[in-house]
mmCIF file of N, CA and C in Angstrom:
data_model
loop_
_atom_site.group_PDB
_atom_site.id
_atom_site.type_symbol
_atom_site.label_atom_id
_atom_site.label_comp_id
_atom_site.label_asym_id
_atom_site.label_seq_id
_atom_site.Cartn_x
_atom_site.Cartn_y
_atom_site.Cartn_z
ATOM 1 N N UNK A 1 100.470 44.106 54.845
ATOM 2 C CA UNK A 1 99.604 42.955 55.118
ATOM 3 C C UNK A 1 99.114 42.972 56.567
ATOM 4 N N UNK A 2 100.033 43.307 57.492
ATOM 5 C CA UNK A 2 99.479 43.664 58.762
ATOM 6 C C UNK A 2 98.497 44.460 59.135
ATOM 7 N N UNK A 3 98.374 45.252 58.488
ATOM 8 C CA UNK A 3 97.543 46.375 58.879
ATOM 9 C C UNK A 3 96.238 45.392 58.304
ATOM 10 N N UNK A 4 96.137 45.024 56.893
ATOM 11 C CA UNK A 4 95.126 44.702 56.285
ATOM 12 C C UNK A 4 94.354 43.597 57.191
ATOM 13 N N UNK A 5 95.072 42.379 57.894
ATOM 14 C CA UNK A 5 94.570 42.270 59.313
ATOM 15 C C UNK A 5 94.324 42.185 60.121
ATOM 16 N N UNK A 6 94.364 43.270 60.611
ATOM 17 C CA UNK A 6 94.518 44.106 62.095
ATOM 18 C C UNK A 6 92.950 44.498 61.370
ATOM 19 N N UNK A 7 92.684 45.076 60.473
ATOM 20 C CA UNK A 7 91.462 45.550 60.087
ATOM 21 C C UNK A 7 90.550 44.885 59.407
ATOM 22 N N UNK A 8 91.511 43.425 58.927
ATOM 23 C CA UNK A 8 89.838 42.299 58.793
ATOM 24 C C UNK A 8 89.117 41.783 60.254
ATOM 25 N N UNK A 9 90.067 41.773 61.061
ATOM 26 C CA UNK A 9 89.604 41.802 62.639
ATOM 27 C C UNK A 9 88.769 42.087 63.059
ATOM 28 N N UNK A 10 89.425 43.673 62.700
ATOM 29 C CA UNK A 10 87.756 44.807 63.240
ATOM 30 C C UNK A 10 86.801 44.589 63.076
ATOM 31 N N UNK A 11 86.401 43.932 61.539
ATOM 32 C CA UNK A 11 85.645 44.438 60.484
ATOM 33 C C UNK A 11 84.943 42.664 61.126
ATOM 34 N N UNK A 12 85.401 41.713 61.362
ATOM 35 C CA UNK A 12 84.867 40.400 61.840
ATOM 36 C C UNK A 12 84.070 41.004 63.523
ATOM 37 N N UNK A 13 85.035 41.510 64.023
ATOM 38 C CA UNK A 13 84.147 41.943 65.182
ATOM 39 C C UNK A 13 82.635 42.895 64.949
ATOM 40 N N UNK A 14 83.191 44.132 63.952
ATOM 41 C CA UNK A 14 81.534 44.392 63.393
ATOM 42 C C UNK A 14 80.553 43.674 62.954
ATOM 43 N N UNK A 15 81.128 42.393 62.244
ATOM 44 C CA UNK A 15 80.350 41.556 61.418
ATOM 45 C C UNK A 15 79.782 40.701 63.258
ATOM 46 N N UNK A 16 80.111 40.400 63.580
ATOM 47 C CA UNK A 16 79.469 39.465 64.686
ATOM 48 C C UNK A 16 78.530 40.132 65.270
ATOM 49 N N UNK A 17 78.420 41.527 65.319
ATOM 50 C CA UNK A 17 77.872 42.543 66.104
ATOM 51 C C UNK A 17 76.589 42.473 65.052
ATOM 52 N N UNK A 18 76.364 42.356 64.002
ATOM 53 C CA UNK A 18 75.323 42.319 62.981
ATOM 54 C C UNK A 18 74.839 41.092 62.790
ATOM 55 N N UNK A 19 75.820 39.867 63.126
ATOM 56 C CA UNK A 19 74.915 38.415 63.435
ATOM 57 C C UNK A 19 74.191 38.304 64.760
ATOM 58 N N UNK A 20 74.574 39.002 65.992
ATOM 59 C CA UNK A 20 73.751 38.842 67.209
ATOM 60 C C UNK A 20 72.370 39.981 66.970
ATOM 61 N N UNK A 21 72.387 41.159 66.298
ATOM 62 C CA UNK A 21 71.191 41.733 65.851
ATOM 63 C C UNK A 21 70.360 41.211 65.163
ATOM 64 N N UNK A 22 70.879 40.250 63.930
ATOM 65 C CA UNK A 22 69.678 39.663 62.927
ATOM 66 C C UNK A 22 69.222 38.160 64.121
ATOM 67 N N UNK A 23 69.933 37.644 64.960
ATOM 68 C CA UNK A 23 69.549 36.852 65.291
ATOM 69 C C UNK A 23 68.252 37.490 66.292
ATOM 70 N N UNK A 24 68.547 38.488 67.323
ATOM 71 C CA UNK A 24 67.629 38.922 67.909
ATOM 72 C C UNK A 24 66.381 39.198 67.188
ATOM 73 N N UNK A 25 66.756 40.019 66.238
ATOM 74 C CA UNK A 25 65.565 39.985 65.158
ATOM 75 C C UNK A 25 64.910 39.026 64.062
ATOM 76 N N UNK A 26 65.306 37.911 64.611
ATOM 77 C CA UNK A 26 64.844 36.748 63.520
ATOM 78 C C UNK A 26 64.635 36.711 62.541
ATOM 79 N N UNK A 27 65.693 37.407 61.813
ATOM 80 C CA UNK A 27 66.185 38.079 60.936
ATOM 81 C C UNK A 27 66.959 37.171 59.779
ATOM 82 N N UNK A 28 66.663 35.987 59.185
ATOM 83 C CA UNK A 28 67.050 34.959 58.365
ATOM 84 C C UNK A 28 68.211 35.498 57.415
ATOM 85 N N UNK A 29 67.288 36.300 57.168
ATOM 86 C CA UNK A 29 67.735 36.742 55.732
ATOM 87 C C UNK A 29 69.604 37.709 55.997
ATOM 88 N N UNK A 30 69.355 38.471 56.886
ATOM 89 C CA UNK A 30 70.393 39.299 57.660
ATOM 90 C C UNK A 30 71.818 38.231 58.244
ATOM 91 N N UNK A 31 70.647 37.149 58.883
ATOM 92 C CA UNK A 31 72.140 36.483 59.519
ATOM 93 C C UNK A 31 73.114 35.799 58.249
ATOM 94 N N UNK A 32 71.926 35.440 56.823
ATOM 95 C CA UNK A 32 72.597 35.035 55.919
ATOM 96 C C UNK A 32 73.873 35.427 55.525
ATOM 97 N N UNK A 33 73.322 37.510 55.854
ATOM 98 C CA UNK A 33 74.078 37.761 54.743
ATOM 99 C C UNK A 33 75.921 37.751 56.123
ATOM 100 N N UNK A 34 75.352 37.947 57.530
ATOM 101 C CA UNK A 34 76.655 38.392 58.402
ATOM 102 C C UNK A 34 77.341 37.354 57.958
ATOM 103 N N UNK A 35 76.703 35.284 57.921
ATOM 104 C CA UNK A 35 77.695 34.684 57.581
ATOM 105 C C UNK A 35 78.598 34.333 55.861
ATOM 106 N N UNK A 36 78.101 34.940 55.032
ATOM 107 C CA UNK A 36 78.776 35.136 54.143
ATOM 108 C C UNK A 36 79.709 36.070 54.506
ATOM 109 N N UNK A 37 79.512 37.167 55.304
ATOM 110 C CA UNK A 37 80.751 37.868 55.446
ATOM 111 C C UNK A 37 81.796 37.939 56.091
ATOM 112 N N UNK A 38 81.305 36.782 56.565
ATOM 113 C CA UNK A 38 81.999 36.270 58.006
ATOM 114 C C UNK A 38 83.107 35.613 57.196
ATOM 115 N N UNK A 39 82.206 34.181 56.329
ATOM 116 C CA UNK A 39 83.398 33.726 55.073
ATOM 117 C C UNK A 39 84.057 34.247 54.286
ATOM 118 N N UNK A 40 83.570 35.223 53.744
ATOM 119 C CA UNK A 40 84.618 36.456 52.980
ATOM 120 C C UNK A 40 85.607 37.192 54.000
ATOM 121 N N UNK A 41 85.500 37.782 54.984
ATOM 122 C CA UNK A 41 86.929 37.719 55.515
ATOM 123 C C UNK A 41 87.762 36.641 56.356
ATOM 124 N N UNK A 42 87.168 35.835 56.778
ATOM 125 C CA UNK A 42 88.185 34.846 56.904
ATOM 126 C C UNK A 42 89.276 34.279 56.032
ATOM 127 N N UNK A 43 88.858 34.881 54.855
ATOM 128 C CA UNK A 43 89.640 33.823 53.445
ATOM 129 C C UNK A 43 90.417 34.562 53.045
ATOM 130 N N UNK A 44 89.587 36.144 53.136
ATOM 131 C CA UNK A 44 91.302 37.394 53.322
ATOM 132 C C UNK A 44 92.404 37.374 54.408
ATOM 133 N N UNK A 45 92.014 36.880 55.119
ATOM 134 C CA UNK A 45 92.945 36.780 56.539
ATOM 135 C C UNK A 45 93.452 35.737 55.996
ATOM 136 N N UNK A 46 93.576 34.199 55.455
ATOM 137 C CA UNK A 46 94.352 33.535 55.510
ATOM 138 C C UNK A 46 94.489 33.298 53.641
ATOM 139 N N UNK A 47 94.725 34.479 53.329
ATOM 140 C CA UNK A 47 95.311 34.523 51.845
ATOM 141 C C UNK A 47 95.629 33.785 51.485
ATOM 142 N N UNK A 48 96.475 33.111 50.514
ATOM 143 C CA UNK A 48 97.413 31.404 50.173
ATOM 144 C C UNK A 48 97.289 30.865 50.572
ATOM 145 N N UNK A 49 96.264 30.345 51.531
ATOM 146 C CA UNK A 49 95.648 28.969 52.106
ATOM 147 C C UNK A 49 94.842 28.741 50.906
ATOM 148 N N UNK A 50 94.426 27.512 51.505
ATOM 149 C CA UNK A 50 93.238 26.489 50.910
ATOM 150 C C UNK A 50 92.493 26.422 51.640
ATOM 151 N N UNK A 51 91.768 27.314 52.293
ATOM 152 C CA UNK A 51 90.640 27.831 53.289
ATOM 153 C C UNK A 51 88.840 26.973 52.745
ATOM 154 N N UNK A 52 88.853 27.156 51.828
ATOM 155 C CA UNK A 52 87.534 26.642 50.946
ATOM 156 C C UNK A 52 87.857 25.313 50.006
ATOM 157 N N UNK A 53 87.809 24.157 50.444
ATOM 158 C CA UNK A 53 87.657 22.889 49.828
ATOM 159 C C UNK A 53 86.813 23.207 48.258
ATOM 160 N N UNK A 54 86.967 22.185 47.480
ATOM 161 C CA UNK A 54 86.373 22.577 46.317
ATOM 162 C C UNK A 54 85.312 21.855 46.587
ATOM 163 N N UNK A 55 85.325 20.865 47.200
ATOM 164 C CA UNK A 55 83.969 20.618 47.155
ATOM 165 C C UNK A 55 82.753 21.319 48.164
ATOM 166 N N UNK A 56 83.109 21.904 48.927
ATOM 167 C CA UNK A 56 82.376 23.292 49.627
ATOM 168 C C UNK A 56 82.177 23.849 48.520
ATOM 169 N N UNK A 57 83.166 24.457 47.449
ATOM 170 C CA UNK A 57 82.896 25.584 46.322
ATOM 171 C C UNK A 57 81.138 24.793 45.393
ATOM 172 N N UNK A 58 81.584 23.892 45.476
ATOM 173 C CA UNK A 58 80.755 23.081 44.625
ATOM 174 C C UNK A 58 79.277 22.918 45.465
ATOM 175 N N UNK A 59 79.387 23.153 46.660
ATOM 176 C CA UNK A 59 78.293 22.404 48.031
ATOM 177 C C UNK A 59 77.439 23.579 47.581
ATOM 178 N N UNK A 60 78.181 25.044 47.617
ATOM 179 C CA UNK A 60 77.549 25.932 48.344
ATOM 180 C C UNK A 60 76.886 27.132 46.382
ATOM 181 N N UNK A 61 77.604 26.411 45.721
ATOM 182 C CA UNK A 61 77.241 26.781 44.424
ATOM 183 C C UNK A 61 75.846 26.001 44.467
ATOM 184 N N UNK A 62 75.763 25.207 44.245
ATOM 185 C CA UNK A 62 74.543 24.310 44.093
ATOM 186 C C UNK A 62 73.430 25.126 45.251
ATOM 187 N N UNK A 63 73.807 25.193 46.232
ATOM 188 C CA UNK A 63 72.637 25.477 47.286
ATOM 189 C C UNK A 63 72.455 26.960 46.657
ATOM 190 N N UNK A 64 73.210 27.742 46.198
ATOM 191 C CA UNK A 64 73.065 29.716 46.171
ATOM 192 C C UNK A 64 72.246 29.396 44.417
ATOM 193 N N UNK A 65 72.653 28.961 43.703
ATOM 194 C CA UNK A 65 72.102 28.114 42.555
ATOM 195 C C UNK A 65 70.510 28.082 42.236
ATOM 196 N N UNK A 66 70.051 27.172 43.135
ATOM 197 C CA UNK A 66 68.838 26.721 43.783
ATOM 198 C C UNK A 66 68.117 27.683 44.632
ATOM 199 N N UNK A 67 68.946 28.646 44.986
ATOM 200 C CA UNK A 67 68.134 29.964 46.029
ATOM 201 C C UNK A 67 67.846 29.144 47.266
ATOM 202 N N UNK A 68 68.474 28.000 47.696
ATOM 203 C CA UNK A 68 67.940 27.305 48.505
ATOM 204 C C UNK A 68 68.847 28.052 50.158
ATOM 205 N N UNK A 69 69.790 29.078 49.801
ATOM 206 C CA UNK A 69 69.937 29.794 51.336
ATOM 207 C C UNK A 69 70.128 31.041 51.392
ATOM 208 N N UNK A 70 70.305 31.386 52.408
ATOM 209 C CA UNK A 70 70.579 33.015 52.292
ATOM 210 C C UNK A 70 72.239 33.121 52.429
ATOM 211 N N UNK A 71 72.451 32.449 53.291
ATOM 212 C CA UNK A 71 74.211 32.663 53.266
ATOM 213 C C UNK A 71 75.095 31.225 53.873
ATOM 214 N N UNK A 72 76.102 31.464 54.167
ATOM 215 C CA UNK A 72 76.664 30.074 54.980
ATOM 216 C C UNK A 72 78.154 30.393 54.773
ATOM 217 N N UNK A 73 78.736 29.686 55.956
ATOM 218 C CA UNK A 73 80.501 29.598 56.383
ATOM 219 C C UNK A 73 80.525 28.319 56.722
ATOM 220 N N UNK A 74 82.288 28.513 56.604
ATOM 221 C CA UNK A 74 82.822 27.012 56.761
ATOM 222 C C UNK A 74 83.252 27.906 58.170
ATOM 223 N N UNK A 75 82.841 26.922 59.071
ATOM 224 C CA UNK A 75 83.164 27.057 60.407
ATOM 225 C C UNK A 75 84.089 25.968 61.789
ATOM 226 N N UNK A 76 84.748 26.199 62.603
ATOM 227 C CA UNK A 76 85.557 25.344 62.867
ATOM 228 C C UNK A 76 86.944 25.697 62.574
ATOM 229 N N UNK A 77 88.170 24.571 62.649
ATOM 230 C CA UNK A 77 89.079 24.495 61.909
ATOM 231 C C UNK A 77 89.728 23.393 61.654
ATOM 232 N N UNK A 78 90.571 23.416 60.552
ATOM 233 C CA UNK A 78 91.806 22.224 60.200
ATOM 234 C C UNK A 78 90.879 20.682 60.280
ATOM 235 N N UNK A 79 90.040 20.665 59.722
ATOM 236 C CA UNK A 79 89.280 18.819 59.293
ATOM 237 C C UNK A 79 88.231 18.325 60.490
ATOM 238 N N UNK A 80 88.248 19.776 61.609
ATOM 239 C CA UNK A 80 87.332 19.543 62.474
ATOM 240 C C UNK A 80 86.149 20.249 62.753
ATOM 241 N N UNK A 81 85.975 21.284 61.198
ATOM 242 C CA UNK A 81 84.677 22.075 61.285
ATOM 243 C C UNK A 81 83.595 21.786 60.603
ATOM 244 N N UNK A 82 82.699 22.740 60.204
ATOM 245 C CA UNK A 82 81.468 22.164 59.591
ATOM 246 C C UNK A 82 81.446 23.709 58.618
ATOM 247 N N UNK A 83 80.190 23.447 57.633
ATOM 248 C CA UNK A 83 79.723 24.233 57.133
ATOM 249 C C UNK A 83 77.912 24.524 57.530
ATOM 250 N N UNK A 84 78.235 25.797 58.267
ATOM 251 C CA UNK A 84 76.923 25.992 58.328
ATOM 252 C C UNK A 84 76.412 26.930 57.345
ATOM 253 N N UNK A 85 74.863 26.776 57.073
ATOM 254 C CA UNK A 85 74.164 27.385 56.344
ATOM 255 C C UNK A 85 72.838 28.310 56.900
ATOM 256 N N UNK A 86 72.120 29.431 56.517
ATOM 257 C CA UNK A 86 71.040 29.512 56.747
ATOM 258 C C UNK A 86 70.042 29.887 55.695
ATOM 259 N N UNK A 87 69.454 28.521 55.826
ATOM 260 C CA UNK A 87 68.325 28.319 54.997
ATOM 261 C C UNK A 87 67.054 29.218 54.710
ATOM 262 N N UNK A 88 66.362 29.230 53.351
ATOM 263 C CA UNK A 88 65.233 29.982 52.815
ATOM 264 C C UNK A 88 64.174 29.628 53.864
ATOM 265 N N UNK A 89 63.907 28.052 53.595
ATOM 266 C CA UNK A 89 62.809 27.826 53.888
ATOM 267 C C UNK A 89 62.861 27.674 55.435
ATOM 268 N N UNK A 90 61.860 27.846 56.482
ATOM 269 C CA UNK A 90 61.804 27.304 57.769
ATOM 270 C C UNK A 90 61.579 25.845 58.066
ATOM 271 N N UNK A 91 60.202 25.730 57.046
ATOM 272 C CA UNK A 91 59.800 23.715 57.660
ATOM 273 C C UNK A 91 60.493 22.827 56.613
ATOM 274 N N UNK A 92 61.121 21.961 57.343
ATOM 275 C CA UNK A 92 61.769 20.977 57.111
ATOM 276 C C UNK A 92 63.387 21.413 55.981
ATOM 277 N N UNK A 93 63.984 22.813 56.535
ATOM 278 C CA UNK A 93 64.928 23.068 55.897
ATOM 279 C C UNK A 93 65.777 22.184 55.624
ATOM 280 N N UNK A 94 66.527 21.115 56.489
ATOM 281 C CA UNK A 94 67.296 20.364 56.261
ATOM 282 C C UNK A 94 67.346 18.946 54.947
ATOM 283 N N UNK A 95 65.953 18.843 55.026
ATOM 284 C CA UNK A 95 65.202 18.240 53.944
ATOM 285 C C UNK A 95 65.447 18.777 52.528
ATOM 286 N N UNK A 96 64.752 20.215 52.683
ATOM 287 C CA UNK A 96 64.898 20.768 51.642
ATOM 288 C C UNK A 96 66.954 20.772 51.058
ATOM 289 N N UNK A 97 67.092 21.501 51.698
ATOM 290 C CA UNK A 97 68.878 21.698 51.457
ATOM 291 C C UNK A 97 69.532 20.598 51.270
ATOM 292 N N UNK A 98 69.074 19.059 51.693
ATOM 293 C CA UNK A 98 69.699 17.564 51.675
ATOM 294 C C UNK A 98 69.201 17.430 50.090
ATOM 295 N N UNK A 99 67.588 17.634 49.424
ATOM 296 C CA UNK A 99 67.510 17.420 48.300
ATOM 297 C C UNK A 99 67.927 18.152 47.172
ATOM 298 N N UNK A 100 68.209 19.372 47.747
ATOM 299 C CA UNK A 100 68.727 19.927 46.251
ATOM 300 C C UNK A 100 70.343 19.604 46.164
ATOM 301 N N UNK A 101 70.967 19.287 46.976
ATOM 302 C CA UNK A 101 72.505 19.206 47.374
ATOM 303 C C UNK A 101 72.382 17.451 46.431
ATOM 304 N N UNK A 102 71.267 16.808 46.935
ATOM 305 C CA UNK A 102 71.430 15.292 46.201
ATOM 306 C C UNK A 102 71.101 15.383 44.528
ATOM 307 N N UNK A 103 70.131 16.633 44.046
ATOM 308 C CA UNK A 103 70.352 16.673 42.527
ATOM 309 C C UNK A 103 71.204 17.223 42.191
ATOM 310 N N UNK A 104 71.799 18.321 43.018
ATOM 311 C CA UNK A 104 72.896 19.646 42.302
ATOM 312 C C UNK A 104 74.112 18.908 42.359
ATOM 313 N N UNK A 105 74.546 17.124 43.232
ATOM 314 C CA UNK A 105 75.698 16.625 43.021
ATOM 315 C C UNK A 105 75.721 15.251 43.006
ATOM 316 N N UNK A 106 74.492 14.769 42.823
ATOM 317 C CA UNK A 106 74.066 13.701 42.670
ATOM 318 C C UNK A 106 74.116 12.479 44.043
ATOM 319 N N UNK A 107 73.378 11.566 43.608
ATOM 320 C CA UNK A 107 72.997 10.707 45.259
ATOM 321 C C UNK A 107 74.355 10.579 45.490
ATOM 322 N N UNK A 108 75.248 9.894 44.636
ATOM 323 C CA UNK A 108 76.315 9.168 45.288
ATOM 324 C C UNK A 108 77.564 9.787 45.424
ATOM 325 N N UNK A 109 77.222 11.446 45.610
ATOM 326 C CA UNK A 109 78.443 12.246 45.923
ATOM 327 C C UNK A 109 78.833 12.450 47.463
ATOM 328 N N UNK A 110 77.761 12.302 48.306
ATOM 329 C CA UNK A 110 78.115 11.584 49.756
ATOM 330 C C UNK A 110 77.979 13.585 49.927
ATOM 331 N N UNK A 111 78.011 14.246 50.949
ATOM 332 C CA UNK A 111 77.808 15.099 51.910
ATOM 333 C C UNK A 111 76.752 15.908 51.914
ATOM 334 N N UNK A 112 74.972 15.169 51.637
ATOM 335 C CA UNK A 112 74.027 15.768 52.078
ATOM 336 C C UNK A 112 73.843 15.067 52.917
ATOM 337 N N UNK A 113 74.198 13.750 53.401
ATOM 338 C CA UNK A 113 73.639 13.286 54.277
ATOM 339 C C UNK A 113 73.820 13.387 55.851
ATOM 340 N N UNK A 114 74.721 14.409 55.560
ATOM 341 C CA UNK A 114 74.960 14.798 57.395
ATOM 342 C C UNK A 114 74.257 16.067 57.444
ATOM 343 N N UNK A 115 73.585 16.613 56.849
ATOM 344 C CA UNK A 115 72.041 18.273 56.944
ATOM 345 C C UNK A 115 71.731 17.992 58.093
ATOM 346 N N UNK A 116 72.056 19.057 59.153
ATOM 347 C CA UNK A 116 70.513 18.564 60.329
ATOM 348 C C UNK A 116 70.855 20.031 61.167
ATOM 349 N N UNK A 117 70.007 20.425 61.408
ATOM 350 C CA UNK A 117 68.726 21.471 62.367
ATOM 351 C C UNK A 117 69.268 21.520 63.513
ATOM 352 N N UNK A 118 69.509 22.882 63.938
ATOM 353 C CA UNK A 118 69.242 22.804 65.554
ATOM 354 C C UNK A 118 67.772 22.731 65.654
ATOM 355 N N UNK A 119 67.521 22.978 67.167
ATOM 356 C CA UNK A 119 65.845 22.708 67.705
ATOM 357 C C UNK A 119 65.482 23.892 67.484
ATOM 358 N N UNK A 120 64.530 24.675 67.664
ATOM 359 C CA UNK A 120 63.701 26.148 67.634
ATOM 360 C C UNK A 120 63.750 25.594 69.080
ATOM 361 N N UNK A 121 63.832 27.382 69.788
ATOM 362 C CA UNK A 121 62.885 27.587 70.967
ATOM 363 C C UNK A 121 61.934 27.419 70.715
ATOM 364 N N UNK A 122 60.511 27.556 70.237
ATOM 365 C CA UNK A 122 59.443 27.358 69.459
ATOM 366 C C UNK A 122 58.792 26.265 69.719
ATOM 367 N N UNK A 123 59.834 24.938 69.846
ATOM 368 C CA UNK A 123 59.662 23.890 69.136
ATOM 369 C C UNK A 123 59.629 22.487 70.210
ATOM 370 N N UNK A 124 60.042 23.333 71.766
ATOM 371 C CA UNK A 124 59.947 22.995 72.975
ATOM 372 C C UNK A 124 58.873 22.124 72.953
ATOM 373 N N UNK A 125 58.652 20.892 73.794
ATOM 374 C CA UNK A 125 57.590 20.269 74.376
ATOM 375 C C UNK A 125 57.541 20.533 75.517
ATOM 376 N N UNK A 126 58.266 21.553 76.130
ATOM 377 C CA UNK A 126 57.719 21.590 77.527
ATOM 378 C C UNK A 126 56.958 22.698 78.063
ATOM 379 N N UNK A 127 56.154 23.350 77.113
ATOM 380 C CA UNK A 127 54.620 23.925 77.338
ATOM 381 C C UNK A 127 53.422 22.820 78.266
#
């Protein structure tokens, strides 16, 4: 088991090395896939945990479902992280991903309503 990781390690340090490339390259689709893999070994590293809430299982079914992202991790730890995602669409992603999350689990299942965006460089007003 040690060895196994000692070498999901590695393999997280390669993976980060392929999220700072797709990011340079604005590369959506790429960073999708580093943070899915990012979540797939984290969950080997902590084997017999309860690493993935079911209702994440359920969050992130609905969104891959819908084609509504390219990838996403639960990030953080122990009741103080988040799940990030990266989204298909560019305009008004959070929108988009808040409405399919409100049909794929209905209004009154409560966790689309915290969706929200960082800023774009792009997106600056101080031109």
């Amino acid at each position: 088991r040690a060895a196994d990781v000692v070498r999901a390690f590695g393999d997280l340090a390669a993976n980060a090395a392929r999220a700072a490339a797709a990011l340079e390259a604005d590369d959506a689709k790429a960073l999708g896939a580093a943070l899915d893999e990012y979540w797939r070994i984290k969950k080997l590293v902590a084997a017999g945990a309860n690493v993935e809430p079911r209702r994440v299982t359920k969050i992130l079914s609905v969104l891959r479902a819908a084609g509504a992202i390219h990838g996403a991790s639960l990030c953080g730890a122990g009741g103080g992280g988040f799940l990030a995602v990266v989204a298909k669409t560019a305009d008004h992603a959070a929108d988009h991903v808040r409405d399919v999350l409100r049909r794929g689990l209905g209004d009154n299942q409560g966790g689309a309503s915290s969706v929200t965006t960082p800023g774009r460089p792009d997106d600056d007003d101080d031109a």
